[in-house]
Every structure is written in structure tokens, then in C-alpha cells.
Coordinates of N, CA and C in Angstrom, one line a residue:
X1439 N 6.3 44.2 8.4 CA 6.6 45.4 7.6 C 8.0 45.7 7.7
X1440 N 8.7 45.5 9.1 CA 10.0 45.7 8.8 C 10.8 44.7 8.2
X1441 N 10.9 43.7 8.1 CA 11.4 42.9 7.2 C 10.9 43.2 5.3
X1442 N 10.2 43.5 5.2 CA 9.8 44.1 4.2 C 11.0 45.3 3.7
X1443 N 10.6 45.8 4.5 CA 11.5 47.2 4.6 C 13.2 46.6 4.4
X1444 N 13.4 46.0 5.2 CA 14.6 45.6 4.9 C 15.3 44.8 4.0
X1445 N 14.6 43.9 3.6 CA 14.5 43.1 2.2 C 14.8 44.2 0.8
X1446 N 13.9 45.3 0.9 CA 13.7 46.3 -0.3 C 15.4 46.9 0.1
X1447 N 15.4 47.4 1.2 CA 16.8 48.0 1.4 C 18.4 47.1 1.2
X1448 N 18.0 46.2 1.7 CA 18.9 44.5 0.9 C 19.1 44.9 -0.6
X1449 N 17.9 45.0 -1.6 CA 18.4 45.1 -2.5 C 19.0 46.6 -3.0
X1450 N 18.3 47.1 -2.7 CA 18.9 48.7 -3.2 C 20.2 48.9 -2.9
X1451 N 21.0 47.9 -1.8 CA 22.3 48.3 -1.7 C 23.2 47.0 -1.9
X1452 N 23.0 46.6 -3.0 CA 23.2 45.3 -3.8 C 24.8 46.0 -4.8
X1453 N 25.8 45.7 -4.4 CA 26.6 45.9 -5.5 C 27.3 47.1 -4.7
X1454 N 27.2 47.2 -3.5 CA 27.5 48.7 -2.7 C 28.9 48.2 -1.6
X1455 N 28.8 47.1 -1.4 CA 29.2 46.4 -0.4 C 28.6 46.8 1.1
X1456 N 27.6 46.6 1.0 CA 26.9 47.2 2.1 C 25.8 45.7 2.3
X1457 N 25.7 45.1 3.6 CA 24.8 44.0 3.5 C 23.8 44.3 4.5
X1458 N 22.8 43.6 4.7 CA 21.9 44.1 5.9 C 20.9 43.1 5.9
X1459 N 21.1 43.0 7.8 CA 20.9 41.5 8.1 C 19.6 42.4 9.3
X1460 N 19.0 41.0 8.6 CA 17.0 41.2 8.9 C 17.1 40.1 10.3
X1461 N 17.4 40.5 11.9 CA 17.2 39.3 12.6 C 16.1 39.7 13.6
X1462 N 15.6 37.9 13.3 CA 14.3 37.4 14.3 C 14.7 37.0 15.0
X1463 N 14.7 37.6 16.7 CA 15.5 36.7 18.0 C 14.2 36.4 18.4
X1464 N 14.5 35.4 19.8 CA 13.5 34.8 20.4 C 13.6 35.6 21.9
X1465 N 13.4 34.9 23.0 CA 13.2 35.8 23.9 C 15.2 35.9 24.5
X1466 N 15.3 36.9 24.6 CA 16.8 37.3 25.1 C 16.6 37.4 26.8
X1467 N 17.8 37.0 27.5 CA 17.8 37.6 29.2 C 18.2 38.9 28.8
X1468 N 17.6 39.8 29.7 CA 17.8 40.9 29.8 C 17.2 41.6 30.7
X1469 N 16.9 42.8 31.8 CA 16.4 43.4 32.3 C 15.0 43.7 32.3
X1470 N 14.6 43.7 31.3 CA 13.6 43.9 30.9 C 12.4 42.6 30.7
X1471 N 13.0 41.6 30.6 CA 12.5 40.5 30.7 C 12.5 39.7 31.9
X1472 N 13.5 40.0 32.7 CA 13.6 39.3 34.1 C 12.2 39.1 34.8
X1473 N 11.1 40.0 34.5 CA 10.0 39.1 35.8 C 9.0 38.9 34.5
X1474 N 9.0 38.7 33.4 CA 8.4 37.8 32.8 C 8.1 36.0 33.4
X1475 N 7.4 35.6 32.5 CA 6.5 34.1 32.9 C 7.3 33.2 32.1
X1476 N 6.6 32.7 31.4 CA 6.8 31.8 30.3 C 7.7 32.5 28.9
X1477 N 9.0 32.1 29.1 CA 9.8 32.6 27.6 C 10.5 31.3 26.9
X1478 N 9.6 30.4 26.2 CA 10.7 29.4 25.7 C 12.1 29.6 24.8
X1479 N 12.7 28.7 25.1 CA 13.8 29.0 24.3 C 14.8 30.7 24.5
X1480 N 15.0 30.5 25.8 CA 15.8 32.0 26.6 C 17.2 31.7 26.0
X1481 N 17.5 32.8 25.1 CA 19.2 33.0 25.2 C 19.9 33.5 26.0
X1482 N 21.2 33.8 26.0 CA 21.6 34.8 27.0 C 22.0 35.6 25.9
X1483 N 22.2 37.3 26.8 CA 22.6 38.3 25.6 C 24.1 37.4 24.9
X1484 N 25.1 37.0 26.0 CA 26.4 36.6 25.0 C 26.0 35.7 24.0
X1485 N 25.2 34.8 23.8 CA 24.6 33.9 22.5 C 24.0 34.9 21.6
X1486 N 22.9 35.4 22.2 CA 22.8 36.7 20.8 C 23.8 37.1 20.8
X1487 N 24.6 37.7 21.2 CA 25.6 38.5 20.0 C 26.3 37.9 19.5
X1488 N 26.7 36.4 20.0 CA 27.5 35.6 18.9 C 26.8 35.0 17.8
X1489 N 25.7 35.0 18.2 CA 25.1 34.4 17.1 C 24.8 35.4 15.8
X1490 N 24.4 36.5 16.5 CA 24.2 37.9 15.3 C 25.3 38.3 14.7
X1491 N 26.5 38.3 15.7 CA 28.1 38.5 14.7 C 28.3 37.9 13.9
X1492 N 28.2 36.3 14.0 CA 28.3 35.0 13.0 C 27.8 35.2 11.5
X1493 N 26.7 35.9 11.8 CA 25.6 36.9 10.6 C 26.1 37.3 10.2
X1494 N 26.8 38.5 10.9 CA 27.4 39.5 10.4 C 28.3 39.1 9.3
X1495 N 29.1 38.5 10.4 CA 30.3 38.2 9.5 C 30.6 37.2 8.3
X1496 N 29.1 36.3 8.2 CA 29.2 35.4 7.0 C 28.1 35.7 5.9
X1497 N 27.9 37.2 5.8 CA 26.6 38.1 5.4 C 25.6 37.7 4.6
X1498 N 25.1 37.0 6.1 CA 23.6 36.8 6.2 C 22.9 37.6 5.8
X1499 N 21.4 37.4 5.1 CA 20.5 38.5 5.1 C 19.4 38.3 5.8
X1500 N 19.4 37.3 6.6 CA 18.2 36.4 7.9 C 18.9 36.0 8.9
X1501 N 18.2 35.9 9.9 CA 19.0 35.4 10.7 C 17.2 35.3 12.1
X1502 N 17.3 33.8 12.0 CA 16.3 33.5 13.0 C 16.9 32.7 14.3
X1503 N 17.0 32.9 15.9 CA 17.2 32.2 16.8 C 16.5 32.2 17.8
X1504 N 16.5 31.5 18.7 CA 16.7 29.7 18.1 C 16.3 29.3 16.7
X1505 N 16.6 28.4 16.6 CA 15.5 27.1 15.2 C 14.6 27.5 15.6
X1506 N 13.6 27.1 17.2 CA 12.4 27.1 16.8 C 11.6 28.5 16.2
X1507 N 12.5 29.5 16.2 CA 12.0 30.7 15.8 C 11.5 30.6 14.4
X1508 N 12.5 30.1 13.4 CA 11.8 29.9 11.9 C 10.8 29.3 11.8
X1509 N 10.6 28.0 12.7 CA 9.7 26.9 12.4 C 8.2 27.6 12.9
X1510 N 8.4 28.4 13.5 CA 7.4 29.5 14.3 C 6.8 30.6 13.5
X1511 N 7.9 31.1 12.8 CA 8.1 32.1 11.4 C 7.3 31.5 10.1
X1512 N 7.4 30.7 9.8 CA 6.9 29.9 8.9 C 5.5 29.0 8.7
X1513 N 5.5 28.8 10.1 CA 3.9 28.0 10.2 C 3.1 29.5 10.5
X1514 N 3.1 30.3 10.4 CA 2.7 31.9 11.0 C 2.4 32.1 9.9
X1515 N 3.1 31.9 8.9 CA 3.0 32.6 7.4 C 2.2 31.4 6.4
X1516 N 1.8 30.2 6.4 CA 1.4 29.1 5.8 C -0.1 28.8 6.6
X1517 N -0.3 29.1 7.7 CA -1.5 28.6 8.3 C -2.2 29.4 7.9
X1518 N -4.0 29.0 7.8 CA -5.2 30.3 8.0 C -5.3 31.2 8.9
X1519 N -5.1 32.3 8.6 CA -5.4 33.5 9.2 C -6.2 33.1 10.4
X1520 N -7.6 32.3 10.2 CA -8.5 31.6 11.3 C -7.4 31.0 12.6
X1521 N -6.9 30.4 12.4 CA -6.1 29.3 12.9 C -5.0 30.5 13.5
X1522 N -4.3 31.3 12.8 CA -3.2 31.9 13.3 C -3.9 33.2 14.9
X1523 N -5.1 33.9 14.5 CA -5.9 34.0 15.0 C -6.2 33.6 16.3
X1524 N -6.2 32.4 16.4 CA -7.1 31.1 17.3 C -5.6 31.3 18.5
X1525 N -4.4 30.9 18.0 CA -3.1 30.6 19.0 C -2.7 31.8 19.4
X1526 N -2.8 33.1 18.4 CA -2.3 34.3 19.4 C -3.6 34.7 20.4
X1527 N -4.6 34.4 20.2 CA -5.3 34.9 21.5 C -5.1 34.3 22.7
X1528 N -5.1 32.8 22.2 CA -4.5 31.9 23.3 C -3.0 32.4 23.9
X1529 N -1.9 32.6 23.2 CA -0.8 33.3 23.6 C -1.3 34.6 24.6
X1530 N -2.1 35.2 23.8 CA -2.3 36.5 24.7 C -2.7 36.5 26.3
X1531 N -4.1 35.5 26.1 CA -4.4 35.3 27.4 C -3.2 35.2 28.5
X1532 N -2.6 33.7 27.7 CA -1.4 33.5 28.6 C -0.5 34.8 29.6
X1533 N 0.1 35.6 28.6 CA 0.7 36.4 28.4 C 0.1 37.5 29.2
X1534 N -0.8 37.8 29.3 CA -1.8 38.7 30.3 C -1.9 37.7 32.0
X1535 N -2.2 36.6 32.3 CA -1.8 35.8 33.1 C -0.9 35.8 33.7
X1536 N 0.3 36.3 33.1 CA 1.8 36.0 34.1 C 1.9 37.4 34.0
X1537 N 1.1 38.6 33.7 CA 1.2 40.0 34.0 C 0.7 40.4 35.1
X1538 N -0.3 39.7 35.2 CA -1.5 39.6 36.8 C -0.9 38.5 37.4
X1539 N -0.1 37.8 37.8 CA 0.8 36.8 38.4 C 0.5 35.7 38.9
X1540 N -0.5 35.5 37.7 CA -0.9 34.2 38.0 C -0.9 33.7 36.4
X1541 N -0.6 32.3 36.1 CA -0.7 31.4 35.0 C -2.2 30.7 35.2
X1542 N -3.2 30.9 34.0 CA -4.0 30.4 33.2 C -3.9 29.2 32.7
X1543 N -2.7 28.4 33.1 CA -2.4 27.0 32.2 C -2.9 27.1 30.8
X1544 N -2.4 27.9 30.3 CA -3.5 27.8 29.0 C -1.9 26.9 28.1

């Protein structure tokens, strides 16, 4: 929904000089992630921000990192609903697993 949102606002300010950059990050280090489990693909905040200024500055209106975040983004949006379904519960379990401090191997 918010990419939605921001896509429509992309265009309404078309011709304004005003650009606005829609980003998908992956899991960032941060505070708040520190006693998390499983985060593939960890940036550090200085990678995000270089990577989101890079955006900025070559006005991007997407911006997905890592790679595998699009490839992630994309099969999410092309697969059956069944199927998409099937891997976030699986995700979830996981995800509930390393909250109770133990891994599920799932």
C-alpha cells in the first residue's frame, strides 16, 4: 500500500522538481535487530545510507537492497497467492522460533 501511495505521489509531483524514492531495504544492523536470529543478507547502517544517497542522488524512484531483495519482491508478486501463503507461514514459524530462542530448522 505504501508503495502505491508513493508511486501516485511520484507522479503528482512530476514536473515539480521534487522526486521520491520508494526504498525496499533488507535487514539493516541496528539496535533493534541486534538479538534477532536469522537476517540474510545484513547491511550495515553506513551501506544503507550510501546506498539510499546513491538514490537520492541519481533520482531513483525504487530502490531495493540487497539484489536479493527484488528477486524476493518479484517472485512475491508472480507466485500463487497458495504458494506465497505456504513460505510466509513457514517464515513465520521460523521467526517465532528465534523469539522463543530456539531455531525450528525450518
Amino acid at each position: 500500500a505504501l508503495s502505491s501511495f508513493l508511486e501516485a505521489m511520484r507522479f503528482d509531483l512530476m514536473g515539480k522538481k521534487i522526486t521520491v524514492l520508494d526504498v525496499h531495504p533488507g535487514f539493516v544492523k541496528t539496535p533493534m535487530t541486534e538479538k534477532n536470529g536469522f537476517m540474510p543478507w545484513l547491511q550495515t547502517p553506513q551501506r544503507a545510507a550510501e546506498l539510499i544517497c546513491r538514490a537520492i542522488e541519481n533520482k531513483k524512484s525504487r530502490l531495493y537492497f540487497p539484489w536479493q531483495m527484488l528477486v524476493l519482491n518479484y517472485c512475491a508478486r508472480v507466485i500463487p497467492n497458495v504458494l506465497f501463503d505456504f513460505f510466509m507461514r513457514l517464515s513465520r514459524k521460523k521467526v517465532e522460533g528465534f523469539r522463543e530462542g530456539r531455531d525450528k530448522g525450518l
